[in-house]
CSV table of C-alpha atoms and ligand atoms in Angstrom, one decimal:
chain,number,residue,atom,x,y,z
A,1117,MET,CA,245.0,-19.2,60.8
A,1118,THR,CA,241.7,-18.4,60.2
A,1119,LEU,CA,240.4,-15.3,60.2
A,1120,ALA,CA,238.6,-16.2,63.9
A,1121,GLU,CA,241.6,-17.0,65.6
A,1122,ARG,CA,243.1,-13.7,64.1
A,1123,ASP,CA,240.3,-12.1,65.4
A,1124,LEU,CA,240.9,-13.6,69.0
A,1125,LYS,CA,244.4,-12.3,69.0
A,1126,VAL,CA,243.2,-8.7,68.5
A,1127,ILE,CA,240.0,-8.1,69.0
A,1128,TRP,CA,237.8,-7.6,72.3
A,1129,HIS,CA,233.9,-7.7,71.0
A,1130,PRO,CA,230.9,-5.9,72.8
A,1131,TYR,CA,228.8,-7.5,75.1
A,1132,THR,CA,231.1,-10.7,74.7
A,1133,GLN,CA,232.4,-12.6,77.9
A,1134,MET,CA,235.7,-13.4,76.0
A,1135,GLN,CA,236.7,-16.3,78.3
A,1136,THR,CA,233.7,-18.9,77.2
A,1137,ALA,CA,232.7,-17.0,74.1
A,1138,GLN,CA,233.0,-19.1,70.8
A,1139,PRO,CA,234.9,-18.1,68.2
A,1140,PRO,CA,232.8,-15.6,65.9
A,1141,VAL,CA,232.1,-16.0,62.5
A,1142,SER,CA,233.4,-14.6,59.9
A,1143,ILE,CA,231.4,-13.1,57.3
A,1144,VAL,CA,232.4,-11.8,54.0
A,1145,ARG,CA,229.6,-10.6,52.1
A,1146,GLY,CA,225.3,-10.3,52.6
A,1147,GLU,CA,222.6,-9.9,49.9
A,1148,GLY,CA,219.4,-9.2,50.8
A,1149,ALA,CA,218.4,-11.3,54.2
A,1150,LEU,CA,221.2,-13.4,54.0
A,1151,LEU,CA,224.6,-13.5,55.4
A,1152,PHE,CA,227.8,-15.3,53.8
A,1153,ASP,CA,230.3,-16.8,56.0
A,1154,GLU,CA,234.6,-17.8,54.9
A,1155,ASP,CA,233.0,-21.3,53.2
A,1156,GLY,CA,229.9,-19.9,51.4
A,1157,LYS,CA,227.6,-21.4,54.5
A,1158,SER,CA,224.1,-19.1,54.3
A,1159,TYR,CA,222.6,-17.4,57.2
A,1160,ILE,CA,219.1,-15.5,57.3
A,1161,ASP,CA,220.1,-12.4,59.4
A,1162,ALA,CA,216.9,-13.0,61.4
A,1163,VAL,CA,217.6,-10.1,63.7
A,1164,SER,CA,218.6,-6.9,61.2
A,1165,SER,CA,222.4,-7.3,62.2
A,1166,TRP,CA,221.1,-5.7,65.8
A,1167,TRP,CA,218.1,-4.3,64.6
A,1168,THR,CA,220.0,-2.2,62.1
A,1169,ASN,CA,219.3,-3.4,58.2
A,1170,ILE,CA,215.7,-2.8,57.2
A,1171,HIS,CA,216.2,-3.5,53.3
A,1172,GLY,CA,218.9,-5.9,53.2
A,1173,HIS,CA,222.8,-6.3,52.5
A,1174,ALA,CA,225.0,-4.7,50.7
A,1175,HIS,CA,221.6,-2.8,49.1
A,1176,PRO,CA,223.2,-1.6,45.4
A,1177,HIS,CA,221.2,1.3,46.0
A,1178,ILE,CA,222.5,2.4,49.3
A,1179,ALA,CA,225.9,1.3,48.0
A,1180,GLN,CA,226.1,3.4,44.7
A,1181,LYS,CA,224.7,6.8,46.5
A,1182,VAL,CA,227.5,6.1,49.2
A,1183,ALA,CA,230.1,5.5,46.6
A,1184,GLU,CA,228.8,8.6,44.7
A,1185,GLN,CA,228.7,10.9,47.8
A,1186,LEU,CA,232.6,9.5,48.7
A,1187,LYS,CA,234.0,11.0,45.3
A,1188,GLU,CA,232.2,14.1,46.0
A,1189,LEU,CA,232.7,15.1,49.7
A,1190,GLU,CA,233.6,12.4,52.6
A,1191,HIS,CA,233.7,14.9,55.3
A,1192,VAL,CA,233.6,18.5,56.7
A,1193,ILE,CA,233.5,20.3,60.0
A,1194,PHE,CA,230.0,21.1,60.7
A,1195,ALA,CA,230.1,24.0,63.2
A,1196,GLY,CA,230.3,26.8,60.7
A,1197,PHE,CA,229.8,24.7,57.4
A,1198,THR,CA,226.8,22.7,56.1
A,1199,HIS,CA,226.1,20.9,53.2
A,1200,LYS,CA,223.2,19.2,50.8
A,1201,PRO,CA,223.4,16.0,52.0
A,1202,ALA,CA,222.6,17.5,56.0
A,1203,VAL,CA,219.9,20.0,54.4
A,1204,GLU,CA,218.0,17.2,52.1
A,1205,LEU,CA,218.2,14.9,54.7
A,1206,ALA,CA,216.8,17.3,58.0
A,1207,GLU,CA,214.4,18.5,55.4
A,1208,ARG,CA,212.8,14.8,53.7
A,1209,LEU,CA,212.8,13.7,57.7
A,1210,LEU,CA,211.0,16.5,59.7
A,1211,ALA,CA,208.8,16.0,56.4
A,1212,ILE,CA,207.4,12.4,57.7
A,1213,LEU,CA,207.7,13.2,61.5
A,1214,PRO,CA,204.8,14.7,63.7
A,1215,SER,CA,204.4,18.1,62.3
A,1216,ASN,CA,205.9,19.8,65.8
A,1217,GLN,CA,209.4,18.2,64.9
A,1218,ALA,CA,211.4,21.7,63.4
A,1219,LYS,CA,215.0,21.0,64.1
A,1220,ALA,CA,217.2,18.2,63.4
A,1221,PHE,CA,220.8,17.4,65.5
A,1222,TYR,CA,223.4,15.2,64.1
A,1223,SER,CA,225.1,12.8,66.1
A,1224,ASP,CA,227.0,9.8,65.9
A,1225,ASN,CA,224.7,6.6,66.9
A,1226,GLY,CA,221.5,5.9,69.6
A,1227,SER,CA,223.3,6.4,72.5
A,1228,THR,CA,224.4,10.1,71.7
A,1229,ALA,CA,221.5,10.7,70.0
A,1230,VAL,CA,220.1,10.1,73.6
A,1231,GLU,CA,222.7,12.2,75.0
A,1232,VAL,CA,221.9,15.2,72.7
A,1233,ALA,CA,218.0,14.9,73.8
A,1234,ILE,CA,218.9,14.8,77.6
A,1235,LYS,CA,221.1,17.9,76.9
A,1236,MET,CA,218.4,19.9,75.1
A,1237,CYS,CA,215.8,19.0,77.9
A,1238,LEU,CA,217.7,19.8,80.9
A,1239,GLN,CA,219.5,23.1,79.3
A,1240,TYR,CA,216.2,23.9,77.9
A,1241,TRP,CA,215.1,24.4,81.8
A,1242,HIS,CA,218.3,26.0,82.9
A,1243,ASN,CA,218.4,28.5,80.0
A,1244,GLN,CA,215.1,29.8,81.4
A,1245,GLY,CA,216.5,29.9,85.5
A,1246,GLN,CA,214.7,27.2,86.7
A,1247,PRO,CA,216.5,24.8,86.6
A,1248,ARG,CA,214.7,21.2,86.9
A,1249,THR,CA,216.7,17.8,87.2
A,1250,LYS,CA,214.7,14.7,87.4
A,1251,ILE,CA,214.0,12.5,84.9
A,1252,LEU,CA,211.1,10.3,84.0
A,1253,ALA,CA,212.0,6.5,82.5
A,1254,PHE,CA,210.2,3.2,82.9
A,1255,LYS,CA,211.8,0.5,84.8
A,1256,ASN,CA,213.8,-2.0,82.4
A,1257,ALA,CA,214.3,0.8,79.8
A,1258,TYR,CA,217.1,0.7,77.5
A,1259,HIS,CA,218.5,4.1,76.2
A,1260,GLY,CA,222.6,3.4,75.3
A,1261,ASP,CA,225.5,2.6,76.8
A,1262,THR,CA,227.1,6.1,77.8
A,1263,PHE,CA,226.8,7.4,81.0
A,1264,GLY,CA,223.6,9.4,80.4
A,1265,ALA,CA,222.2,7.2,78.3
A,1266,MET,CA,222.9,4.2,80.8
A,1267,ALA,CA,221.7,6.7,83.5
A,1268,VAL,CA,217.8,6.6,82.2
A,1269,SER,CA,217.9,2.8,81.8
A,1270,GLY,CA,216.9,0.6,84.3
A,1271,ARG,CA,219.7,-0.4,86.3
A,1272,SER,CA,220.5,-4.1,85.6
A,1273,ALA,CA,223.4,-6.4,85.0
A,1274,PHE,CA,224.8,-4.1,82.2
A,1275,THR,CA,224.8,-1.2,84.9
A,1276,ALA,CA,226.2,-2.8,87.7
A,1277,ALA,CA,229.6,-1.9,87.8
A,1278,PHE,CA,228.7,1.9,87.4
A,1279,ASP,CA,225.2,1.9,89.1
A,1280,SER,CA,226.9,4.6,92.0
A,1281,LEU,CA,228.2,7.0,89.4
A,1282,LEU,CA,225.0,6.9,87.4
A,1283,PHE,CA,221.9,10.4,88.4
A,1284,GLU,CA,219.3,9.6,90.1
A,1285,VAL,CA,216.1,8.8,87.7
A,1286,GLU,CA,212.6,8.4,89.0
A,1287,PHE,CA,211.6,4.9,87.1
A,1288,ILE,CA,208.1,3.8,86.6
A,1289,ASP,CA,206.2,0.5,85.7
A,1290,LEU,CA,205.1,-0.1,82.1
A,1291,PRO,CA,201.5,1.8,81.7
A,1292,THR,CA,198.5,-0.6,82.0
A,1293,GLU,CA,194.9,-0.1,82.3
A,1294,GLU,CA,195.1,-1.3,86.1
A,1295,ASN,CA,198.0,1.4,86.7
A,1296,ILE,CA,197.5,4.4,84.7
A,1297,GLN,CA,195.9,6.5,86.9
A,1298,ASN,CA,198.6,5.9,89.6
A,1299,LEU,CA,201.3,6.5,87.1
A,1300,LYS,CA,199.3,9.5,86.3
A,1301,SER,CA,199.4,10.8,90.1
A,1302,GLN,CA,203.2,9.9,90.3
A,1303,ILE,CA,203.8,12.3,87.2
A,1304,SER,CA,201.5,15.4,88.6
A,1305,ASN,CA,203.3,15.0,92.3
A,1306,LEU,CA,206.7,15.7,90.3
A,1307,LYS,CA,206.2,17.6,88.0
A,1308,SER,CA,208.0,21.0,88.8
A,1309,GLN,CA,210.8,18.9,89.5
A,1310,LEU,CA,210.8,16.9,86.2
A,1311,ALA,CA,213.1,18.3,83.1
A,1312,CYS,CA,211.5,15.0,81.2
A,1313,PHE,CA,209.9,11.7,80.6
A,1314,ILE,CA,211.9,9.7,78.0
A,1315,PHE,CA,210.8,5.9,76.7
A,1316,GLU,CA,210.6,3.6,74.3
A,1317,PRO,CA,207.8,3.5,72.6
A,1318,LEU,CA,205.3,0.6,72.6
A,1319,VAL,CA,208.2,-1.6,72.9
A,1320,GLN,CA,211.4,-2.2,75.3
A,1321,GLY,CA,213.8,-3.9,72.8
A,1322,SER,CA,217.2,-4.6,75.0
A,1323,ALA,CA,214.7,-5.4,78.2
A,1324,GLY,CA,213.6,-8.3,76.4
A,1325,MET,CA,210.6,-7.7,73.6
A,1326,ILE,CA,208.7,-6.2,76.4
A,1327,MET,CA,205.4,-4.7,74.5
A,1328,TYR,CA,202.7,-2.5,76.0
A,1329,GLU,CA,199.7,-0.8,74.4
A,1330,ALA,CA,199.4,2.5,72.4
A,1331,GLU,CA,196.4,3.4,74.0
A,1332,TYR,CA,197.8,3.5,77.5
A,1333,LEU,CA,201.1,5.5,76.2
A,1334,GLU,CA,198.8,8.0,74.7
A,1335,GLN,CA,196.9,8.3,77.7
A,1336,LEU,CA,200.5,8.9,79.5
A,1337,MET,CA,201.6,11.0,77.2
A,1338,ALA,CA,198.4,13.3,77.0
A,1339,HIS,CA,199.2,14.0,81.0
A,1340,CYS,CA,202.6,15.0,80.1
A,1341,ARG,CA,201.5,17.8,77.7
A,1342,ALA,CA,198.6,18.6,79.9
A,1343,GLU,CA,201.7,18.9,82.9
A,1344,GLY,CA,204.2,20.5,81.1
A,1345,VAL,CA,206.6,17.6,80.7
A,1346,LEU,CA,208.7,17.2,78.1
A,1347,MET,CA,208.6,13.9,76.5
A,1348,ILE,CA,211.6,12.1,74.5
A,1349,ASP,CA,210.5,9.4,72.3
A,1350,ASP,CA,213.6,7.2,71.6
A,1351,GLU,CA,212.8,5.6,68.3
A,1352,VAL,CA,216.2,4.3,67.7
A,1353,PHE,CA,215.0,1.1,67.6
A,1354,THR,CA,211.2,1.4,66.3
A,1355,GLY,CA,211.6,4.3,64.2
A,1356,PHE,CA,211.1,3.3,59.9
A,1357,GLY,CA,208.6,1.0,60.3
A,1358,ARG,CA,209.5,-1.5,62.8
A,1359,THR,CA,206.4,-1.3,64.3
A,1360,GLY,CA,204.5,-1.4,61.2
A,1361,ARG,CA,203.7,2.4,61.1
A,1362,ARG,CA,207.2,4.6,60.1
A,1363,PHE,CA,207.4,5.5,63.3
A,1364,ALA,CA,206.1,4.1,66.7
A,1365,CYS,CA,204.6,7.8,67.5
A,1366,ASN,CA,202.4,7.4,64.5
A,1367,HIS,CA,200.6,5.1,66.9
A,1368,VAL,CA,200.1,7.5,69.3
A,1369,GLN,CA,197.8,11.2,68.7
A,1370,THR,CA,199.9,13.4,71.1
A,1371,GLU,CA,202.9,14.4,69.4
A,1372,PRO,CA,206.6,14.1,71.3
A,1373,ASP,CA,208.9,16.8,71.9
A,1374,ILE,CA,212.0,15.4,71.0
A,1375,MET,CA,212.7,12.3,69.1
A,1376,CYS,CA,216.0,9.9,68.8
A,1377,PHE,CA,216.8,7.7,65.4
A,1378,SER,CA,220.0,5.7,64.8
A,1379,LYS,CA,219.5,1.9,63.8
A,1380,GLY,CA,217.4,2.2,60.6
A,1381,LEU,CA,218.2,5.5,60.3
A,1382,THR,CA,221.2,4.4,57.7
A,1383,GLY,CA,219.1,1.6,56.4
A,1384,GLY,CA,221.8,-0.4,59.1
A,1385,THR,CA,224.6,1.1,56.5
A,1386,MET,CA,226.9,3.1,59.2
A,1387,ALA,CA,227.0,4.6,62.3
A,1388,PHE,CA,224.6,7.9,62.6
A,1389,GLY,CA,222.7,9.0,64.9
A,1390,LEU,CA,219.9,12.1,64.9
A,1391,THR,CA,217.8,13.8,67.7
A,1392,THR,CA,214.4,16.3,66.6
A,1393,CYS,CA,213.2,18.7,68.4
A,1394,THR,CA,210.3,21.5,68.6
A,1395,GLN,CA,210.4,24.7,67.9
A,1396,LYS,CA,210.1,25.8,71.1
A,1397,ILE,CA,212.9,23.9,72.7
A,1398,TYR,CA,215.0,25.3,70.0
A,1399,ASP,CA,213.9,28.4,70.7
A,1400,ALA,CA,214.9,28.8,74.4
A,1401,PHE,CA,218.9,28.6,73.0
A,1402,LEU,CA,218.4,31.2,71.4
A,1403,SER,CA,220.1,34.3,73.2
A,1404,ASN,CA,222.6,37.1,72.9
A,1405,ASP,CA,224.3,35.2,75.6
A,1406,LYS,CA,226.5,32.7,74.5
A,1407,MET,CA,226.0,30.5,77.9
A,1408,LYS,CA,222.7,29.3,76.5
A,1409,THR,CA,224.1,27.9,73.5
A,1410,LEU,CA,223.7,23.9,73.2
A,1411,PHE,CA,227.8,23.4,73.6
A,1412,HIS,CA,227.7,19.5,72.3
A,1413,GLY,CA,229.1,18.1,69.1
A,1414,HIS,CA,231.1,15.4,67.2
A,1415,SER,CA,234.0,15.4,64.9
A,1416,TYR,CA,232.1,13.0,63.0
A,1417,THR,CA,228.4,15.3,63.3
A,1418,ALA,CA,226.4,15.3,60.2
A,1419,ASN,CA,228.9,13.2,58.2
A,1420,PRO,CA,228.4,13.6,54.6
A,1421,VAL,CA,228.6,9.9,53.9
A,1422,ALA,CA,226.2,9.0,56.6
A,1423,CYS,CA,223.9,11.4,55.2
A,1424,ALA,CA,223.7,9.9,51.8
A,1425,ALA,CA,223.5,6.6,53.0
A,1426,SER,CA,220.4,8.2,55.3
A,1427,LEU,CA,218.8,9.7,52.3
A,1428,ALA,CA,219.4,6.3,50.2
A,1429,SER,CA,217.5,4.1,53.1
A,1430,MET,CA,214.9,6.7,53.0
A,1431,ASN,CA,214.4,6.5,49.0
A,1432,LEU,CA,213.7,2.8,49.6
A,1433,PHE,CA,211.6,3.3,52.7
A,1434,LEU,CA,209.4,5.7,51.0
A,1435,ASP,CA,209.3,3.2,48.1
A,1436,GLU,CA,205.6,1.4,48.1
A,1437,GLN,CA,207.2,-1.8,47.8
A,1438,THR,CA,208.5,-1.5,51.7
A,1439,GLU,CA,204.9,-0.6,52.6
A,1440,ILE,CA,204.1,-3.8,51.2
A,1441,ASN,CA,206.7,-6.0,52.3
A,1442,ILE,CA,206.1,-4.7,55.8
A,1443,ALA,CA,202.4,-5.7,55.7
A,1444,ARG,CA,203.5,-9.0,54.6
A,1445,ILE,CA,205.8,-9.9,57.2
A,1446,VAL,CA,203.1,-8.5,60.1
A,1447,GLN,CA,200.6,-10.6,58.7
A,1448,ALA,CA,203.4,-13.7,58.6
A,1449,HIS,CA,204.5,-13.4,62.4
A,1450,SER,CA,200.6,-13.0,63.2
A,1451,THR,CA,200.0,-16.3,61.5
A,1452,PHE,CA,202.7,-18.1,63.6
A,1453,ALA,CA,202.2,-16.6,66.5
A,1454,GLN,CA,198.6,-17.8,66.4
A,1455,ARG,CA,200.1,-21.2,65.9
A,1456,VAL,CA,202.6,-21.7,68.7
A,1457,ALA,CA,200.9,-19.5,71.3
A,1458,ALA,CA,199.3,-23.0,72.8
A,1459,HIS,CA,202.6,-25.2,72.4
A,1460,PRO,CA,203.1,-26.2,76.2
A,1461,LYS,CA,206.7,-24.8,75.5
A,1462,VAL,CA,205.8,-21.3,74.7
A,1463,LYS,CA,205.4,-19.2,77.6
A,1464,THR,CA,203.7,-16.0,76.1
A,1465,VAL,CA,204.2,-15.4,72.3
A,1466,ARG,CA,203.7,-11.4,71.5
A,1467,GLN,CA,204.1,-9.5,68.6
A,1468,THR,CA,204.1,-5.3,67.7
A,1469,GLY,CA,204.3,-4.9,63.8
A,1470,THR,CA,207.6,-6.5,62.6
A,1471,ILE,CA,208.9,-7.9,65.5
A,1472,VAL,CA,207.6,-11.2,66.9
A,1473,ALA,CA,209.1,-12.6,70.5
A,1474,LEU,CA,208.3,-15.1,71.7
A,1475,GLU,CA,209.4,-16.4,75.5
A,1476,TRP,CA,210.5,-20.0,75.9
A,1477,GLU,CA,209.3,-22.1,78.8
A,1478,THR,CA,212.5,-23.1,81.2
A,1479,GLY,CA,210.8,-24.0,84.6
A,1480,GLU,CA,212.3,-20.6,85.8
A,1481,ASN,CA,211.9,-17.0,85.6
A,1482,THR,CA,212.6,-15.2,82.1
A,1483,SER,CA,216.3,-14.2,82.3
A,1484,TYR,CA,218.8,-12.5,80.4
A,1485,PHE,CA,221.5,-15.0,81.7
A,1486,SER,CA,218.7,-18.2,80.9
A,1487,ASN,CA,221.2,-20.9,80.1
A,1488,LEU,CA,218.9,-21.9,77.4
A,1489,ARG,CA,220.3,-18.5,75.4
A,1490,ASP,CA,223.2,-20.0,74.3
A,1491,LYS,CA,221.8,-23.4,73.5
A,1492,LEU,CA,219.1,-21.6,71.3
A,1493,TYR,CA,221.6,-19.5,69.3
A,1494,HIS,CA,224.0,-22.0,68.5
A,1495,HIS,CA,221.7,-24.1,67.6
A,1496,PHE,CA,219.6,-21.9,65.0
A,1497,LEU,CA,223.2,-20.6,63.7
A,1498,ASN,CA,223.9,-24.4,63.2
A,1499,ARG,CA,220.8,-24.5,60.8
A,1500,GLY,CA,221.5,-21.0,58.7
A,1501,ILE,CA,219.6,-18.8,61.1
A,1502,VAL,CA,220.7,-16.0,63.5
A,1503,LEU,CA,218.9,-15.5,65.7
A,1504,ARG,CA,220.2,-13.4,69.2
A,1505,PRO,CA,218.0,-14.4,72.4
A,1506,LEU,CA,217.4,-12.0,75.3
A,1507,GLY,CA,218.0,-15.2,77.6
A,1508,ASN,CA,215.0,-17.3,76.6
A,1509,VAL,CA,213.0,-14.5,74.4
A,1510,ILE,CA,214.0,-15.5,70.8
A,1511,TYR,CA,212.2,-12.6,68.3
A,1512,ILE,CA,212.8,-12.1,64.9
A,1513,LEU,CA,213.0,-8.9,63.6
A,1514,PRO,CA,213.8,-9.3,59.9
A,1515,PRO,CA,215.1,-6.5,57.1
A,1516,TYR,CA,212.1,-6.0,55.2
A,1517,CYS,CA,213.2,-7.2,52.1
A,1518,ILE,CA,213.0,-11.4,53.7
A,1519,THR,CA,211.5,-13.4,51.4
A,1520,ASP,CA,208.3,-15.4,52.4
A,1521,ASP,CA,209.9,-18.4,52.2
A,1522,GLN,CA,213.0,-17.1,54.0
A,1523,LEU,CA,210.4,-16.6,57.0
A,1524,ALA,CA,208.8,-19.8,56.5
A,1525,TYR,CA,211.9,-21.2,57.2
A,1526,ILE,CA,212.7,-19.5,60.0
A,1527,TYR,CA,209.0,-20.3,61.4
A,1528,ALA,CA,209.3,-24.1,60.7
A,1529,GLU,CA,213.2,-24.2,62.7
A,1530,ILE,CA,211.4,-22.7,66.1
A,1531,GLU,CA,208.4,-25.2,65.8
A,1532,LYS,CA,210.9,-28.1,65.3
A,1533,ALA,CA,213.2,-26.9,67.9
A,1534,LEU,CA,209.9,-26.1,70.2
A,1535,GLY,CA,209.6,-29.8,69.9
A,1536,GLU,CA,213.6,-31.1,70.3
A,1537,ILE,CA,214.9,-28.3,73.1
B,1492,LIG,C1,220.2,0.7,70.5
B,1492,LIG,C2,219.2,1.4,70.9
B,1492,LIG,C3,220.3,2.6,71.7
B,1492,LIG,C4,221.4,2.8,71.4
B,1492,LIG,O1,222.1,3.3,70.4
B,1492,LIG,P1,223.6,2.4,70.3
B,1492,LIG,O2,223.6,3.0,68.0
B,1492,LIG,O3,223.6,0.8,69.9
B,1492,LIG,O4,224.6,3.2,70.6
B,1492,LIG,C5,219.2,3.6,72.1
B,1492,LIG,N1,217.8,3.2,72.3
B,1492,LIG,C6,217.5,2.5,72.3
B,1492,LIG,C7,215.8,2.0,72.2
B,1492,LIG,C8,217.6,1.5,71.5
B,1492,LIG,O5,217.0,0.0,70.9
């Protein structure tokens, strides 16, 4: 039996209709931007393995630091105990975040980082005896798959089976020049009920790489600050260089109250989540009254190995070479985008930093369930490229170490496919 056959006997895959899915590709090894299957065939990982991998696969520096940590301490309870990797990671990360970020709360993944952020906001108001329970979010948002994270995400096919159980959220449009005044008055009208505003900065990834401008995000954030509405900046996807700057919030002036991190945090090595907040939020939980405690934690909170992977990834992230690589990808994407923009099969092409997305003209509305999706997916897989279209939207967001030749090959194959499919 092949590994794929054994897999199908025992495994249920994420986001996969198992009845119609093709057998999975068995990956045995990764190196740089490449993945290798059982037969030695290579694939360029153009989607950074679900947007997580920023420095390439099986990076020797991360591998070494993780191995060293495993021999020192693999895990310890984080209530009443601490360890150096957790302290050092919080110190080093807070040092490069907006200056108002003061405290770090560890968890396990992006969804839990969001859950913690939501709980911090709700309990911030609860602890002060002025409960506020309404949350503001963008239409089509995606903040994760646990119930709280789902509730603040747009209602969609992903949430349909659970919609009646999700708490109510006020959804607003993405800000544009035309609607910004209107959005501001909506916020002003709701402000006394709003526990917080949660948003994906600049790019709504799962919605289909929908992008909006920093200028209008800044206006919304400044308005929230003026109206006393707490802001959760969900940087799970955009953090660690994706948008061309270290964090997407570096494109705006107003500092968020809370930030969420996961995907790129460990360099794509392992599951990990982190929520940071201001001193003011933290202080609202300080009390002799035990009921004001943030009662939240996971068995693996602040796992030392995940902290070590994150510290190693941070070393690489802050290295000058990474900055050069990011600038190189931004430039290459931009040249590619200009080249294909006028193609009749290209409905739109858009870019934010190291993310470029191309909407394929299908003659129908853009949809996650577009029939084109599977066709495109297998077309590129056969040509040794992992692209994972969101419906008829294909996007490239590679590890920063991807070579110019690998990028050029992806662009060329997409241009060829535009002519053929
Ligand atoms: C992926 C994602 C999440 C959820 O992270 P998981 O680790 O998959 O739970 C939350 N927010 C955003 C913006 C994401 O892209």
